[in-house]
Short mmCIF file of N, CA and C in Angstrom, two decimals:
data_model
loop_
_atom_site.label_atom_id
_atom_site.label_comp_id
_atom_site.label_asym_id
_atom_site.label_seq_id
_atom_site.Cartn_x
_atom_site.Cartn_y
_atom_site.Cartn_z
N LEU N 1186 -72.57 10.53 87.73
CA LEU N 1186 -71.58 10.83 86.46
C LEU N 1186 -71.88 9.91 85.99
N GLU N 1187 -71.83 9.82 84.44
CA GLU N 1187 -70.82 8.09 83.74
C GLU N 1187 -69.97 8.53 82.95
N VAL N 1188 -69.54 7.47 83.34
CA VAL N 1188 -67.54 8.44 82.11
C VAL N 1188 -68.01 6.97 81.08
N ASP N 1189 -67.24 7.29 80.06
CA ASP N 1189 -67.29 5.85 79.59
C ASP N 1189 -66.04 6.35 78.10
N PRO N 1190 -64.87 5.58 78.88
CA PRO N 1190 -63.73 5.93 78.51
C PRO N 1190 -63.46 5.68 77.03
N TRP N 1191 -64.27 3.84 76.50
CA TRP N 1191 -64.02 3.81 74.77
C TRP N 1191 -65.10 4.53 74.02
N GLU N 1192 -66.24 5.23 74.14
CA GLU N 1192 -67.44 5.29 72.79
C GLU N 1192 -66.28 6.29 72.32
N MET N 1193 -65.10 6.72 72.77
CA MET N 1193 -64.88 8.81 71.60
C MET N 1193 -63.67 7.90 71.43
N ASN N 1194 -63.22 6.33 72.47
CA ASN N 1194 -61.44 6.75 72.23
C ASN N 1194 -60.45 7.03 70.76
N ASN N 1195 -61.78 5.32 70.04
CA ASN N 1195 -61.00 5.74 68.37
C ASN N 1195 -61.21 6.63 67.23
N LEU N 1196 -62.36 7.58 67.08
CA LEU N 1196 -62.96 8.27 66.89
C LEU N 1196 -62.28 8.54 65.33
N PHE N 1197 -60.44 9.16 66.12
CA PHE N 1197 -60.11 9.35 64.91
C PHE N 1197 -59.16 9.41 64.64
N PHE N 1198 -58.86 8.02 64.85
CA PHE N 1198 -57.62 7.07 64.58
C PHE N 1198 -58.29 6.42 63.34
N GLU N 1199 -57.88 5.80 62.71
CA GLU N 1199 -57.80 4.86 61.20
C GLU N 1199 -57.01 3.14 61.76
N GLU N 1200 -57.19 2.81 60.16
CA GLU N 1200 -56.89 1.71 60.78
C GLU N 1200 -55.07 1.78 60.65
N GLU N 1201 -55.67 2.69 59.23
CA GLU N 1201 -53.61 2.67 58.84
C GLU N 1201 -52.97 3.43 60.52
N TYR N 1202 -52.92 3.82 60.07
CA TYR N 1202 -52.11 4.93 61.67
C TYR N 1202 -52.42 4.17 62.30
N ARG N 1203 -53.74 3.44 63.19
CA ARG N 1203 -52.50 2.41 64.52
C ARG N 1203 -52.36 1.60 64.08
N ASP N 1204 -51.67 0.47 62.38
CA ASP N 1204 -50.91 -0.36 62.18
C ASP N 1204 -49.44 0.02 61.93
N LYS N 1205 -49.43 1.58 61.33
CA LYS N 1205 -48.18 1.45 61.63
C LYS N 1205 -47.67 2.54 63.08
N VAL N 1206 -48.52 2.94 64.32
CA VAL N 1206 -48.52 2.87 65.36
C VAL N 1206 -47.71 1.42 66.13
N VAL N 1207 -48.21 0.02 65.26
CA VAL N 1207 -48.55 -0.93 66.40
C VAL N 1207 -46.59 -0.55 65.61
N GLU N 1208 -46.46 -0.19 64.84
CA GLU N 1208 -45.29 -1.11 63.62
C GLU N 1208 -43.97 -0.11 64.10
N MET N 1209 -44.28 0.70 65.10
CA MET N 1209 -43.15 1.80 65.14
C MET N 1209 -42.19 1.57 66.66
N GLN N 1210 -43.69 1.66 67.51
CA GLN N 1210 -43.55 0.41 69.19
C GLN N 1210 -42.34 -0.02 69.54
N GLY N 1211 -42.70 -1.37 67.91
CA GLY N 1211 -41.70 -2.40 67.87
C GLY N 1211 -40.57 -2.39 67.77
N GLU N 1212 -40.68 -1.09 66.52
CA GLU N 1212 -39.44 -1.00 66.16
C GLU N 1212 -38.43 -0.02 67.32
N LEU N 1213 -39.31 1.10 68.33
CA LEU N 1213 -39.33 1.67 69.09
C LEU N 1213 -38.27 0.80 69.89
N ALA N 1214 -38.78 -0.19 70.02
CA ALA N 1214 -38.92 -1.37 72.02
C ALA N 1214 -37.39 -2.14 71.05
N ASP N 1215 -37.25 -1.78 69.85
CA ASP N 1215 -35.48 -3.19 69.70
C ASP N 1215 -34.17 -1.79 70.06
N TRP N 1216 -35.15 -0.50 69.82
CA TRP N 1216 -33.62 0.65 69.63
C TRP N 1216 -33.45 0.87 71.11
N LEU N 1217 -34.53 0.65 72.39
CA LEU N 1217 -34.40 0.89 73.76
C LEU N 1217 -33.28 0.36 74.02
N VAL N 1218 -33.64 -1.05 74.06
CA VAL N 1218 -32.79 -2.14 74.67
C VAL N 1218 -31.49 -2.74 73.83
N ARG N 1219 -31.33 -1.26 72.41
CA ARG N 1219 -29.44 -1.86 71.86
C ARG N 1219 -29.19 -0.63 72.89
N THR N 1220 -30.17 0.65 73.11
CA THR N 1220 -28.84 2.17 74.20
C THR N 1220 -29.27 2.46 75.18
N THR N 1221 -30.07 1.27 76.13
CA THR N 1221 -30.24 2.09 77.41
C THR N 1221 -28.94 2.02 78.28
N ARG N 1222 -28.30 2.89 78.47
CA ARG N 1222 -27.06 3.50 79.39
C ARG N 1222 -27.49 3.39 80.43
N PRO N 1223 -27.58 3.08 81.50
CA PRO N 1223 -27.96 3.73 83.12
C PRO N 1223 -27.10 5.19 83.75
N LYS N 1224 -27.89 6.27 84.24
CA LYS N 1224 -27.64 7.16 84.40
C LYS N 1224 -26.76 7.28 85.94
N THR N 1225 -25.93 7.95 85.89
CA THR N 1225 -25.21 8.40 87.49
C THR N 1225 -25.59 8.97 87.64
N VAL N 1226 -26.65 9.95 87.78
CA VAL N 1226 -27.12 11.09 88.07
C VAL N 1226 -28.50 10.84 88.70
N LEU N 1227 -30.11 10.45 88.79
CA LEU N 1227 -31.00 10.34 88.80
C LEU N 1227 -31.69 10.74 89.63
N GLY N 1228 -32.65 12.01 89.40
CA GLY N 1228 -32.99 12.68 90.18
C GLY N 1228 -32.65 14.13 90.62
N MET N 1229 -31.52 14.50 91.04
CA MET N 1229 -30.23 15.33 91.43
C MET N 1229 -31.39 16.78 91.30
N ARG N 1230 -31.75 18.37 91.35
CA ARG N 1230 -33.06 18.49 91.05
C ARG N 1230 -31.20 20.03 91.47
N VAL N 1231 -31.98 21.20 90.97
CA VAL N 1231 -30.26 21.81 91.59
C VAL N 1231 -32.11 23.76 91.23
N ARG N 1232 -32.57 23.97 92.45
CA ARG N 1232 -33.16 24.95 92.03
C ARG N 1232 -34.08 24.61 91.35
N GLY N 1233 -35.22 24.09 91.13
CA GLY N 1233 -36.32 23.90 89.59
C GLY N 1233 -35.76 23.08 88.71
N ARG N 1234 -33.41 22.80 88.69
CA ARG N 1234 -34.17 22.24 87.37
C ARG N 1234 -33.29 20.40 87.47
N GLY N 1235 -33.58 19.50 87.47
CA GLY N 1235 -32.69 18.56 87.14
C GLY N 1235 -32.46 17.62 85.82
N PHE N 1236 -31.18 16.87 85.85
CA PHE N 1236 -31.14 15.78 84.78
C PHE N 1236 -32.05 15.28 84.47
N ALA N 1237 -32.27 15.30 84.01
CA ALA N 1237 -33.67 13.99 82.94
C ALA N 1237 -33.76 12.69 83.72
N SER N 1238 -34.42 11.74 83.61
CA SER N 1238 -33.85 10.05 83.33
C SER N 1238 -34.07 9.68 81.74
N SER N 1239 -33.37 8.79 81.94
CA SER N 1239 -32.90 7.87 80.24
C SER N 1239 -34.44 7.31 80.41
N PRO N 1240 -35.44 8.19 80.28
CA PRO N 1240 -36.28 7.29 78.92
C PRO N 1240 -36.94 8.92 78.31
N GLN N 1241 -36.36 10.26 79.80
CA GLN N 1241 -36.96 11.52 79.01
C GLN N 1241 -35.91 11.86 77.72
N GLU N 1242 -34.65 11.97 78.44
CA GLU N 1242 -33.52 11.86 77.75
C GLU N 1242 -33.69 10.84 75.87
N ARG N 1243 -34.40 9.93 76.34
CA ARG N 1243 -34.79 8.98 75.04
C ARG N 1243 -35.82 10.18 74.27
N VAL N 1244 -36.61 10.22 74.57
CA VAL N 1244 -37.83 11.32 74.36
C VAL N 1244 -37.36 12.30 73.15
N TRP N 1245 -36.88 12.88 74.76
CA TRP N 1245 -35.54 14.53 73.30
C TRP N 1245 -35.08 13.98 71.98
N PHE N 1246 -34.60 12.94 72.51
CA PHE N 1246 -33.54 12.18 71.37
C PHE N 1246 -34.54 11.67 70.37
N LEU N 1247 -34.76 11.48 70.18
CA LEU N 1247 -36.00 11.25 69.60
C LEU N 1247 -37.42 11.66 68.65
N LEU N 1248 -37.23 12.84 69.36
CA LEU N 1248 -37.98 13.97 69.00
C LEU N 1248 -37.28 15.54 67.96
N ALA N 1249 -36.17 15.56 68.53
CA ALA N 1249 -35.21 15.78 67.84
C ALA N 1249 -34.31 15.02 66.63
N LEU N 1250 -35.08 13.83 66.35
CA LEU N 1250 -34.21 13.71 64.74
C LEU N 1250 -35.66 13.50 64.27
N ASN N 1251 -36.99 13.53 65.12
CA ASN N 1251 -37.69 13.84 64.03
C ASN N 1251 -38.87 14.59 64.74
N PRO N 1252 -39.29 15.51 64.52
CA PRO N 1252 -40.26 16.63 65.76
C PRO N 1252 -41.37 16.37 65.09
N GLU N 1253 -41.64 15.98 64.55
CA GLU N 1253 -42.79 15.18 63.42
C GLU N 1253 -43.87 13.45 64.56
N ASN N 1254 -42.52 12.66 65.21
CA ASN N 1254 -42.38 11.88 65.40
C ASN N 1254 -44.11 11.74 67.01
N ARG N 1255 -44.81 11.15 66.75
CA ARG N 1255 -45.77 11.41 67.94
C ARG N 1255 -45.82 9.62 68.89
N ALA N 1256 -44.79 9.37 69.23
CA ALA N 1256 -45.22 8.40 69.46
C ALA N 1256 -44.93 8.06 71.31
N TYR N 1257 -44.54 8.94 71.82
CA TYR N 1257 -44.63 9.27 72.93
C TYR N 1257 -45.69 9.96 74.10
N GLU N 1258 -47.12 10.53 72.56
CA GLU N 1258 -48.46 11.20 73.07
C GLU N 1258 -49.78 10.74 73.37
N PHE N 1259 -49.93 10.62 73.93
CA PHE N 1259 -51.06 9.79 74.79
C PHE N 1259 -52.18 11.54 74.93
N HIS N 1260 -52.94 10.10 73.62
CA HIS N 1260 -54.30 11.20 73.87
C HIS N 1260 -56.10 10.36 73.93
N SER N 1261 -56.44 10.86 74.69
CA SER N 1261 -57.87 9.44 75.08
C SER N 1261 -59.32 11.11 75.26
N THR N 1262 -60.72 9.87 75.84
CA THR N 1262 -61.78 10.34 74.94
C THR N 1262 -62.83 10.07 75.53
N LEU N 1263 -62.86 10.91 76.71
CA LEU N 1263 -64.31 10.88 77.88
C LEU N 1263 -65.47 11.17 78.14
N ARG N 1264 -66.91 10.30 77.63
CA ARG N 1264 -67.62 10.49 77.65
C ARG N 1264 -68.26 10.53 78.47
N LEU N 1265 -68.48 12.32 79.17
CA LEU N 1265 -69.19 12.31 80.43
C LEU N 1265 -70.80 11.99 80.76
N ARG N 1266 -71.34 11.54 81.26
CA ARG N 1266 -73.34 11.99 81.45
C ARG N 1266 -72.66 12.04 83.20
N GLY N 1267 -74.18 13.30 82.79
CA GLY N 1267 -74.99 13.38 84.28
C GLY N 1267 -74.25 14.96 83.69
N PRO N 1268 -75.04 15.88 85.17
CA PRO N 1268 -74.40 17.27 85.31
C PRO N 1268 -73.34 17.40 85.74
N LEU N 1269 -72.48 18.40 84.60
CA LEU N 1269 -71.50 18.45 85.35
C LEU N 1269 -70.62 19.93 85.34
N ASP N 1270 -70.08 20.09 86.30
CA ASP N 1270 -70.07 21.94 87.22
C ASP N 1270 -68.27 22.34 86.41
N VAL N 1271 -68.81 22.64 85.06
CA VAL N 1271 -67.65 23.12 84.80
C VAL N 1271 -66.08 22.95 85.06
N SER N 1272 -66.32 24.28 86.34
CA SER N 1272 -66.19 25.28 87.05
C SER N 1272 -65.02 24.29 87.75
N ILE N 1273 -65.43 22.91 88.74
CA ILE N 1273 -64.70 22.23 89.57
C ILE N 1273 -63.65 20.63 88.60
N LEU N 1274 -64.47 20.88 87.22
CA LEU N 1274 -63.55 20.13 86.57
C LEU N 1274 -62.01 20.87 86.38
N GLU N 1275 -61.94 21.75 86.85
CA GLU N 1275 -61.52 23.11 85.85
C GLU N 1275 -60.27 22.41 86.87
N GLN N 1276 -61.23 23.22 88.51
CA GLN N 1276 -60.46 23.05 90.26
C GLN N 1276 -59.86 21.88 90.18
N CYS N 1277 -59.72 20.43 89.26
CA CYS N 1277 -59.47 19.26 89.69
C CYS N 1277 -58.02 19.67 88.82
N PHE N 1278 -58.39 19.83 88.10
CA PHE N 1278 -56.81 20.01 87.06
C PHE N 1278 -55.78 20.87 87.71
N ASN N 1279 -56.38 22.18 87.76
CA ASN N 1279 -55.65 23.29 88.12
C ASN N 1279 -55.05 22.29 89.45
N ASP N 1280 -55.34 21.81 90.44
CA ASP N 1280 -55.35 20.69 91.19
C ASP N 1280 -54.32 19.85 91.29
N LEU N 1281 -54.70 18.89 90.98
CA LEU N 1281 -53.40 18.38 88.92
C LEU N 1281 -52.27 18.74 89.00
N ILE N 1282 -52.27 19.52 88.80
CA ILE N 1282 -50.57 20.28 88.34
C ILE N 1282 -50.31 20.65 88.95
N CYS N 1283 -51.03 21.73 90.24
CA CYS N 1283 -49.87 22.26 91.78
C CYS N 1283 -49.52 21.03 92.01
N ARG N 1284 -50.42 19.38 92.29
CA ARG N 1284 -49.61 18.69 93.05
C ARG N 1284 -48.46 17.78 92.18
N HIS N 1285 -48.06 18.16 90.97
CA HIS N 1285 -47.54 16.65 90.07
C HIS N 1285 -46.99 17.46 89.08
N GLU N 1286 -44.90 16.84 89.23
CA GLU N 1286 -43.99 18.38 88.58
C GLU N 1286 -44.23 17.56 87.18
N MET N 1287 -44.42 17.09 87.18
CA MET N 1287 -44.15 15.94 85.73
C MET N 1287 -45.30 16.97 84.45
N TYR N 1288 -46.20 17.27 85.62
CA TYR N 1288 -47.41 18.47 84.47
C TYR N 1288 -46.84 19.56 83.87
N ARG N 1289 -45.48 19.82 85.48
CA ARG N 1289 -45.39 21.32 85.10
C ARG N 1289 -43.54 21.92 84.98
N SER N 1290 -42.97 20.08 83.51
CA SER N 1290 -41.70 20.39 83.50
C SER N 1290 -42.40 20.92 82.17
N THR N 1291 -40.79 21.16 82.01
CA THR N 1291 -39.91 21.70 80.56
C THR N 1291 -38.77 20.39 79.89
N PHE N 1292 -38.17 20.68 79.65
CA PHE N 1292 -36.96 20.30 79.15
C PHE N 1292 -35.99 21.09 78.06
N ARG N 1293 -34.43 20.73 78.43
CA ARG N 1293 -34.37 21.71 77.46
C ARG N 1293 -32.47 21.44 78.06
N GLU N 1294 -31.84 21.34 76.93
CA GLU N 1294 -31.21 20.72 75.96
C GLU N 1294 -29.68 21.83 76.18
N VAL N 1295 -28.77 21.37 77.37
CA VAL N 1295 -28.07 22.76 77.97
C VAL N 1295 -26.13 22.07 78.49
N ASP N 1296 -25.27 21.87 77.32
CA ASP N 1296 -23.73 21.39 77.76
C ASP N 1296 -23.66 19.83 77.38
N GLY N 1297 -24.82 19.42 76.27
CA GLY N 1297 -24.69 18.22 76.22
C GLY N 1297 -25.62 17.51 76.42
N GLU N 1298 -26.60 17.90 77.88
CA GLU N 1298 -27.60 17.12 78.65
C GLU N 1298 -28.48 17.13 78.62
N VAL N 1299 -29.68 16.89 78.95
CA VAL N 1299 -30.74 17.30 79.15
C VAL N 1299 -31.37 17.46 80.57
N LEU N 1300 -31.49 18.81 80.53
CA LEU N 1300 -32.71 19.13 82.35
C LEU N 1300 -33.81 18.65 81.64
N GLN N 1301 -34.47 18.34 82.38
CA GLN N 1301 -35.56 18.55 83.63
C GLN N 1301 -35.91 20.15 84.07
N ILE N 1302 -36.75 21.11 83.77
CA ILE N 1302 -37.05 21.58 84.50
C ILE N 1302 -38.72 22.42 84.60
N ILE N 1303 -38.46 22.05 86.18
CA ILE N 1303 -39.94 22.38 86.96
C ILE N 1303 -40.28 23.67 87.33
N HIS N 1304 -41.23 23.97 87.05
CA HIS N 1304 -41.70 25.05 87.04
C HIS N 1304 -43.08 25.03 87.65
N ASP N 1305 -43.26 27.11 87.94
CA ASP N 1305 -44.32 26.83 89.01
C ASP N 1305 -45.87 27.04 88.16
N PRO N 1306 -46.76 25.17 89.15
CA PRO N 1306 -48.28 25.68 89.11
C PRO N 1306 -48.98 26.30 87.83
N TRP N 1307 -49.80 26.60 86.96
CA TRP N 1307 -49.85 27.45 85.78
C TRP N 1307 -51.43 27.35 86.20
N LYS N 1308 -51.78 27.81 85.67
CA LYS N 1308 -53.47 28.08 85.43
C LYS N 1308 -53.96 27.00 84.61
N VAL N 1309 -55.00 26.45 84.48
CA VAL N 1309 -55.77 25.77 83.70
C VAL N 1309 -56.38 26.03 83.02
N ASN N 1310 -57.18 27.31 81.90
CA ASN N 1310 -58.32 28.11 81.29
C ASN N 1310 -58.98 27.04 80.22
N LEU N 1311 -60.34 25.12 81.37
CA LEU N 1311 -60.61 24.76 79.93
C LEU N 1311 -61.49 25.35 79.25
N PRO N 1312 -61.37 24.70 77.40
CA PRO N 1312 -61.94 25.40 76.35
C PRO N 1312 -62.52 24.66 76.56
N VAL N 1313 -63.56 25.56 76.34
CA VAL N 1313 -64.89 24.42 76.43
C VAL N 1313 -65.88 24.74 74.79
N VAL N 1314 -66.22 23.58 74.00
CA VAL N 1314 -66.78 24.23 72.15
C VAL N 1314 -68.36 23.65 72.24
N ASN N 1315 -69.41 24.30 72.38
CA ASN N 1315 -70.30 24.32 72.69
C ASN N 1315 -70.91 23.81 71.56
N LEU N 1316 -71.27 22.55 71.88
CA LEU N 1316 -71.83 22.11 70.82
C LEU N 1316 -73.56 21.92 70.68
N THR N 1317 -74.08 22.15 71.77
CA THR N 1317 -75.52 22.53 71.55
C THR N 1317 -76.27 22.66 70.12
N ALA N 1318 -75.67 23.83 69.77
CA ALA N 1318 -76.51 24.69 68.30
C ALA N 1318 -76.03 23.09 66.87
N THR N 1319 -75.56 22.60 67.60
CA THR N 1319 -74.81 21.59 66.61
C THR N 1319 -76.22 20.87 65.80
N PRO N 1320 -76.85 20.64 64.75
CA PRO N 1320 -77.76 19.00 64.62
C PRO N 1320 -76.96 18.28 64.78
N GLN N 1321 -78.13 16.38 66.26
CA GLN N 1321 -77.29 15.75 66.67
C GLN N 1321 -76.97 14.96 65.40
N ALA N 1322 -77.30 14.98 63.86
CA ALA N 1322 -76.97 14.18 63.06
C ALA N 1322 -75.28 14.53 63.06
N LEU N 1323 -74.52 15.63 62.91
CA LEU N 1323 -73.78 15.98 62.61
C LEU N 1323 -72.44 16.61 63.94
N GLN N 1324 -73.15 16.00 64.94
CA GLN N 1324 -71.75 15.97 66.50
C GLN N 1324 -71.85 15.36 66.64
N LYS N 1325 -70.94 13.91 66.40
CA LYS N 1325 -70.49 13.24 66.01
C LYS N 1325 -69.58 13.35 65.17
N LYS N 1326 -69.77 13.62 64.28
CA LYS N 1326 -68.54 14.84 63.13
C LYS N 1326 -67.67 15.80 63.57
N ARG N 1327 -68.48 16.35 64.09
CA ARG N 1327 -67.40 17.48 64.77
C ARG N 1327 -67.09 16.92 65.84
N ILE N 1328 -67.38 16.22 66.66
CA ILE N 1328 -66.46 15.63 67.95
C ILE N 1328 -65.20 15.14 67.18
N ALA N 1329 -65.11 14.09 65.91
CA ALA N 1329 -63.93 13.91 66.17
C ALA N 1329 -62.86 14.66 65.11
N GLU N 1330 -63.85 15.62 64.40
CA GLU N 1330 -63.33 16.52 64.55
C GLU N 1330 -62.16 16.99 64.67
N LEU N 1331 -62.48 17.24 65.76
CA LEU N 1331 -62.55 18.39 66.96
C LEU N 1331 -61.20 17.28 67.49
N THR N 1332 -61.44 15.99 67.68
CA THR N 1332 -60.36 15.41 68.51
C THR N 1332 -59.56 14.74 68.28
N ARG N 1333 -59.57 14.84 67.13
CA ARG N 1333 -58.40 14.06 65.29
C ARG N 1333 -56.97 15.37 65.74
N GLN N 1334 -58.00 16.84 66.03
CA GLN N 1334 -57.48 18.27 65.83
C GLN N 1334 -56.46 18.54 66.94
N ALA N 1335 -56.88 17.87 67.57
CA ALA N 1335 -56.61 17.77 69.39
C ALA N 1335 -55.31 16.78 68.93
N ALA N 1336 -55.50 15.40 68.91
CA ALA N 1336 -54.25 14.84 68.38
C ALA N 1336 -53.45 15.36 67.35
N LEU N 1337 -53.66 16.88 66.80
CA LEU N 1337 -52.55 16.47 65.56
C LEU N 1337 -52.38 17.82 66.22
N GLU N 1338 -52.13 18.32 66.95
CA GLU N 1338 -51.98 19.83 68.02
C GLU N 1338 -50.10 19.47 68.26
N PRO N 1339 -49.07 19.68 67.63
CA PRO N 1339 -47.29 19.18 67.62
C PRO N 1339 -47.86 20.17 69.77
N TYR N 1340 -46.60 18.61 70.40
CA TYR N 1340 -45.75 19.96 71.45
C TYR N 1340 -44.33 19.96 71.16
N ASP N 1341 -44.09 21.19 72.05
CA ASP N 1341 -43.14 22.30 72.04
C ASP N 1341 -41.68 21.61 73.48
N LEU N 1342 -41.66 20.15 73.95
CA LEU N 1342 -40.65 19.90 74.57
C LEU N 1342 -40.22 20.60 75.95
N SER N 1343 -39.93 21.82 75.28
CA SER N 1343 -39.84 23.63 76.22
C SER N 1343 -40.01 24.52 76.63
N ARG N 1344 -41.41 24.14 75.88
CA ARG N 1344 -43.01 24.88 76.49
C ARG N 1344 -44.32 24.22 76.79
N LEU N 1345 -44.18 24.97 78.63
CA LEU N 1345 -45.42 24.98 78.41
C LEU N 1345 -46.34 24.93 77.71
N PRO N 1346 -47.49 24.85 77.68
CA PRO N 1346 -48.60 23.09 78.46
C PRO N 1346 -48.09 22.08 77.90
N LEU N 1347 -47.48 20.84 78.74
CA LEU N 1347 -47.79 19.59 77.89
C LEU N 1347 -48.06 18.69 78.15
N ILE N 1348 -49.41 19.55 78.22
CA ILE N 1348 -51.13 18.54 78.96
C ILE N 1348 -51.70 19.00 78.44
N ARG N 1349 -52.85 19.11 77.88
CA ARG N 1349 -53.79 19.38 77.28
C ARG N 1349 -55.39 19.40 77.35
N TRP N 1350 -56.29 19.82 77.65
CA TRP N 1350 -57.57 19.27 77.73
C TRP N 1350 -59.14 20.00 76.87
N THR N 1351 -60.10 19.93 76.11
CA THR N 1351 -60.45 20.73 75.54
C THR N 1351 -62.39 19.77 76.05
N LEU N 1352 -62.96 20.56 77.10
CA LEU N 1352 -64.36 19.76 76.78
C LEU N 1352 -65.25 20.65 76.15
N MET N 1353 -65.38 19.28 75.51
CA MET N 1353 -67.25 19.95 74.52
C MET N 1353 -68.81 18.73 74.82
N ARG N 1354 -69.76 20.48 75.05
CA ARG N 1354 -70.27 19.99 75.34
C ARG N 1354 -71.56 20.58 74.05
N ILE N 1355 -72.28 18.92 75.08
CA ILE N 1355 -73.38 18.26 73.55
C ILE N 1355 -74.37 18.20 74.38
N SER N 1356 -74.40 18.20 75.60
CA SER N 1356 -75.74 18.87 76.06
C SER N 1356 -75.67 19.56 77.33
N ASP N 1357 -76.78 19.59 78.55
CA ASP N 1357 -76.15 19.92 79.41
C ASP N 1357 -75.73 18.37 80.30
N SER N 1358 -75.87 18.04 80.27
CA SER N 1358 -76.57 16.42 80.12
C SER N 1358 -75.46 16.07 80.30
N ASP N 1359 -74.71 15.78 78.63
CA ASP N 1359 -73.92 15.20 77.80
C ASP N 1359 -72.63 15.81 77.88
N HIS N 1360 -71.37 15.26 78.70
CA HIS N 1360 -70.17 16.17 77.41
C HIS N 1360 -69.33 14.95 76.70
N VAL N 1361 -68.40 15.99 75.71
CA VAL N 1361 -67.14 14.76 75.58
C VAL N 1361 -65.70 15.58 76.12
N LEU N 1362 -64.40 14.69 76.86
CA LEU N 1362 -63.12 16.44 77.42
C LEU N 1362 -62.04 15.19 76.22
N VAL N 1363 -61.58 15.71 75.94
CA VAL N 1363 -61.32 15.17 75.39
C VAL N 1363 -58.80 16.04 75.56
N HIS N 1364 -58.77 14.58 76.19
CA HIS N 1364 -57.07 15.01 76.71
C HIS N 1364 -56.17 13.97 76.04
#
């Protein structure tokens, strides 16, 4: 299986948007340096709940100020060439969810403190968009549209899932995974 992470990665980003993200990152870095304060309790957990880390609190705070802020979201695409068993890929994602608490975490504010709530593993049902019947001339455009839609779909930090994947089937041996 050949994976090409760069071929599809920037299809949906327009130059103006990239410039704005770079500008916002600089402003955000300045703000973080000015406002970072050490936490007295780190990683304390009680029955699946724990205090959010300082970086998690900052994300919560910034999203509370501006729910449209996408600065902390990461989206990527991978081109997968070769035979692909979708059920095995889906099982890999399910194993990842089971193994790593960060993929099962949500956040909630209680009494002025941001808490990280760690949930039981949830089952990934990988959506597959079949583009095999789409004319080849339109496939790239359709992939760009679907990638853009996935990137613009907002996350709610208080509800799972906080990670999503979509697989686009171009042919039996050619796929694009949007993350």
